[in-house]
């Protein structure tokens, strides 16, 4: 079986990849990664991911979003609708190129840990809005809350770092494989906090999910790839 992974959430426009992005993506390809969804944290990255998608057509797919927390230190603040308005023309300009909208969400903690304090509200809000196609990345909510998302048709993705916490194992056991995707969230959330994470490490997520569920990594790879293709219709591999 050919190795075909899809990294559904990575930050290729991050400064950590500026010097060697070509090598990083080559390693990912050698690992078996067939497509990467490159998300943004701010509008300043929009053009950068578009350029990456042009440099690596059919491999890097742009995803525009505004992180719910902006700034750092004393300047850290929650994003408001008016913060997005100046950049709406960019969404319009590239609407035919982006595969999804993200990174977006709710963040109720002071330390930018997504959905750890907002999972229930996030899922409830999306259901109220009638959203049926959504990926909750690096999900860390309760299994009972996750099942509400499963019932709504949402998907969940997990980076390599989840293999370090038993709490995530309980969550992964309960979520049906048909609602799971793979991600690295690179350059963050690798096995070692002090080592840059890369898309090529998608195999770590795959193997951990397989171990937790008691199935083969090949099955996890195949099902999660099909899940991603269904979730992101514009992905072509």
Coordinates of C-alpha atoms in Angstrom, one line a residue:
X1 CA 0.0 0.0 0.0
X2 CA 1.4 3.4 -1.0
X3 CA 1.8 5.8 1.9
X4 CA -0.6 8.7 1.4
X5 CA -0.9 11.1 4.4
X6 CA -2.7 14.5 4.5
X7 CA -1.5 17.0 7.1
X8 CA -4.7 18.9 7.8
X9 CA -3.2 21.6 9.9
X10 CA 0.3 23.0 9.7
X11 CA 1.9 26.4 9.8
X12 CA 4.3 26.4 6.8
X13 CA 4.4 30.2 6.8
X14 CA 5.8 30.3 10.3
X15 CA 9.2 32.0 10.7
X16 CA 10.7 28.7 11.9
X17 CA 10.5 27.4 8.3
X18 CA 11.8 30.5 6.5
X19 CA 15.3 29.2 6.0
X20 CA 14.7 25.6 4.9
X21 CA 11.1 25.2 3.7
X22 CA 12.2 23.3 0.6
X23 CA 14.0 20.7 2.6
X24 CA 11.1 20.4 5.1
X25 CA 8.7 19.8 2.3
X26 CA 11.0 17.3 0.6
X27 CA 11.3 15.3 3.8
X28 CA 7.5 15.4 4.1
X29 CA 7.1 14.0 0.6
X30 CA 9.6 11.2 1.3
X31 CA 7.5 10.3 4.4
X32 CA 4.5 9.9 2.2
X33 CA 2.7 13.2 2.8
X34 CA 0.6 13.9 -0.3
X35 CA -1.0 17.2 0.7
X36 CA -0.7 19.9 3.4
X37 CA -3.3 22.4 4.5
X38 CA -1.3 25.5 5.3
X39 CA -3.2 27.6 7.9
X40 CA -2.5 31.2 8.9
X41 CA -2.6 32.9 12.2
X42 CA -2.9 36.4 10.7
X43 CA -3.5 38.3 7.5
X44 CA 0.2 39.0 7.2
X45 CA 0.7 35.4 6.2
X46 CA -2.0 35.2 3.5
X47 CA 0.2 36.1 0.6
X48 CA 3.0 33.8 1.9
X49 CA 0.8 30.7 1.9
X50 CA -0.6 31.6 -1.5
X51 CA 3.0 31.8 -2.8
X52 CA 3.8 28.5 -1.3
X53 CA 0.8 26.9 -3.0
X54 CA 2.0 28.3 -6.3
X55 CA 5.5 27.0 -5.7
X56 CA 4.2 23.6 -4.7
X57 CA 1.0 23.2 -6.7
X58 CA -1.1 20.2 -5.8
X59 CA 0.9 19.8 -2.6
X60 CA 0.5 22.9 -0.4
X61 CA -3.1 24.1 -0.1
X62 CA -3.8 27.5 1.5
X63 CA -6.2 28.0 4.4
X64 CA -6.9 31.6 5.5
X65 CA -7.8 32.5 9.1
X66 CA -7.2 34.9 11.9
X67 CA -6.1 33.4 15.2
X68 CA -8.5 34.3 18.1
X69 CA -5.6 35.8 20.1
X70 CA -3.3 38.4 18.5
X71 CA -0.2 40.0 19.8
X72 CA 2.0 38.9 22.7
X73 CA 2.8 39.8 26.3
X74 CA 0.9 42.9 27.5
X75 CA -0.3 43.4 23.9
X76 CA -2.2 40.1 23.8
X77 CA -5.8 40.7 22.9
X78 CA -8.8 38.8 21.6
X79 CA -9.8 39.3 18.0
X80 CA -13.0 41.2 17.2
X81 CA -15.0 41.3 14.0
X82 CA -13.6 44.7 13.2
X83 CA -10.1 43.2 13.2
X84 CA -11.1 41.0 10.3
X85 CA -12.9 43.6 8.2
X86 CA -9.7 45.2 6.6
X87 CA -8.7 41.8 5.3
X88 CA -12.0 40.6 3.8
X89 CA -10.9 41.7 0.3
X90 CA -8.0 39.2 0.5
X91 CA -10.5 36.4 1.2
X92 CA -12.4 37.5 -1.8
X93 CA -9.3 37.8 -4.0
X94 CA -8.2 34.3 -3.2
X95 CA -11.5 32.6 -2.7
X96 CA -10.9 30.2 -5.5
X97 CA -7.5 29.1 -4.1
X98 CA -8.2 28.5 -0.4
X99 CA -9.5 25.1 0.7
X100 CA -11.0 26.2 4.0
X101 CA -11.1 29.0 6.6
X102 CA -8.8 28.7 9.6
X103 CA -7.2 29.2 12.0
X104 CA -10.3 30.5 13.8
X105 CA -12.0 29.7 17.0
X106 CA -12.7 30.6 20.6
X107 CA -10.0 30.9 23.2
X108 CA -11.1 31.4 26.8
X109 CA -7.6 31.0 28.3
X110 CA -4.9 33.6 28.6
X111 CA -2.3 31.2 27.1
X112 CA -3.6 30.4 23.6
X113 CA -4.6 26.8 24.1
X114 CA -7.4 26.2 21.7
X115 CA -10.7 24.7 22.9
X116 CA -9.2 23.5 26.2
X117 CA -11.6 26.0 27.8
X118 CA -14.0 26.5 25.0
X119 CA -14.8 23.2 23.4
X120 CA -18.4 22.9 24.5
X121 CA -19.2 26.5 23.5
X122 CA -17.3 26.1 20.2
X123 CA -19.3 23.1 19.2
X124 CA -22.6 24.5 20.4
X125 CA -22.0 27.7 18.5
X126 CA -21.1 25.9 15.2
X127 CA -24.3 23.7 15.6
X128 CA -26.4 26.9 16.1
X129 CA -24.9 28.4 12.9
X130 CA -25.7 25.3 11.0
X131 CA -22.1 24.4 10.2
X132 CA -21.7 20.8 9.2
X133 CA -18.2 20.7 7.7
X134 CA -15.6 21.5 10.4
X135 CA -12.3 20.3 11.7
X136 CA -11.5 20.8 15.4
X137 CA -7.7 20.6 15.4
X138 CA -5.7 19.5 18.4
X139 CA -9.0 18.9 20.3
X140 CA -8.6 18.6 24.0
X141 CA -12.2 18.7 25.3
X142 CA -14.1 16.0 27.1
X143 CA -15.1 12.8 25.2
X144 CA -18.7 13.6 25.9
X145 CA -18.3 17.0 24.3
X146 CA -16.4 15.5 21.3
X147 CA -19.4 13.1 20.8
X148 CA -21.7 16.1 20.4
X149 CA -19.4 17.2 17.6
X150 CA -19.4 13.7 16.1
X151 CA -23.2 13.7 16.0
X152 CA -23.0 17.1 14.3
X153 CA -20.7 15.6 11.6
X154 CA -17.5 17.4 12.8
X155 CA -14.0 15.9 12.5
X156 CA -11.1 16.0 14.9
X157 CA -7.4 16.0 14.3
X158 CA -4.5 15.2 16.5
X159 CA -0.8 16.2 16.3
X160 CA 2.2 14.2 17.5
X161 CA 2.2 15.8 21.0
X162 CA -1.0 14.0 21.9
X163 CA 1.0 10.7 22.3
X164 CA 2.3 12.2 25.6
X165 CA -1.0 12.4 27.4
X166 CA -3.3 9.6 28.5
X167 CA -6.3 12.0 28.5
X168 CA -6.0 12.2 24.7
X169 CA -5.9 8.4 24.5
X170 CA -9.4 8.2 26.1
X171 CA -10.6 10.8 23.7
X172 CA -9.2 9.1 20.6
X173 CA -10.6 5.7 21.7
X174 CA -14.1 7.2 21.8
X175 CA -14.1 9.2 18.6
X176 CA -14.9 7.0 15.6
X177 CA -12.0 6.7 13.1
X178 CA -14.3 8.1 10.4
X179 CA -14.3 11.4 12.3
X180 CA -10.5 11.6 12.8
X181 CA -7.9 13.4 10.6
X182 CA -4.1 13.7 11.0
X183 CA -2.2 16.9 11.6
X184 CA 1.2 18.1 12.9
X185 CA 0.4 21.7 13.8
X186 CA 4.1 22.1 12.9
X187 CA 6.3 23.8 13.9
X188 CA 4.7 23.3 17.3
X189 CA 3.3 20.3 19.1
X190 CA 5.9 17.7 18.3
X191 CA 7.2 15.1 20.7
X192 CA 9.8 17.4 22.1
X193 CA 8.8 21.0 23.0
X194 CA 12.3 22.2 22.3
X195 CA 12.6 20.6 18.8
X196 CA 10.9 22.0 15.7
X197 CA 8.0 19.8 14.5
X198 CA 7.7 19.1 10.8
X199 CA 4.9 17.7 8.5
X200 CA 7.0 14.6 8.0
X201 CA 6.2 13.7 11.6
X202 CA 2.6 13.0 10.6
X203 CA 3.5 9.3 10.9
X204 CA 3.8 9.7 14.7
X205 CA 0.2 10.8 15.0
X206 CA -0.9 8.0 12.7
X207 CA 1.0 5.3 14.6
X208 CA -0.2 6.6 18.0
X209 CA -3.9 6.6 16.9
X210 CA -3.4 3.1 15.6
X211 CA -1.9 1.9 18.9
X212 CA -4.7 3.5 20.9
X213 CA -7.4 2.0 18.7
X214 CA -5.8 -1.4 18.3
X215 CA -5.7 -1.3 14.5
X216 CA -2.9 -1.1 11.9
X217 CA -1.3 2.2 11.0
X218 CA -2.2 1.4 7.4
X219 CA -5.9 1.5 8.2
X220 CA -5.5 4.8 10.1
X221 CA -3.6 6.3 7.2
X222 CA -6.2 5.2 4.6
X223 CA -9.3 6.2 6.5
X224 CA -8.0 9.5 7.7
X225 CA -6.8 10.4 4.2
X226 CA -10.3 9.7 2.9
X227 CA -11.8 11.7 5.7
X228 CA -9.6 14.7 4.8
X229 CA -10.5 14.5 1.1
X230 CA -14.2 14.4 2.0
X231 CA -13.8 17.3 4.5
X232 CA -11.7 19.4 2.0
X233 CA -13.2 18.8 -1.4
X234 CA -10.6 21.1 -3.1
X235 CA -7.8 18.8 -2.0
X236 CA -6.5 16.8 -4.9
X237 CA -3.9 14.1 -4.4

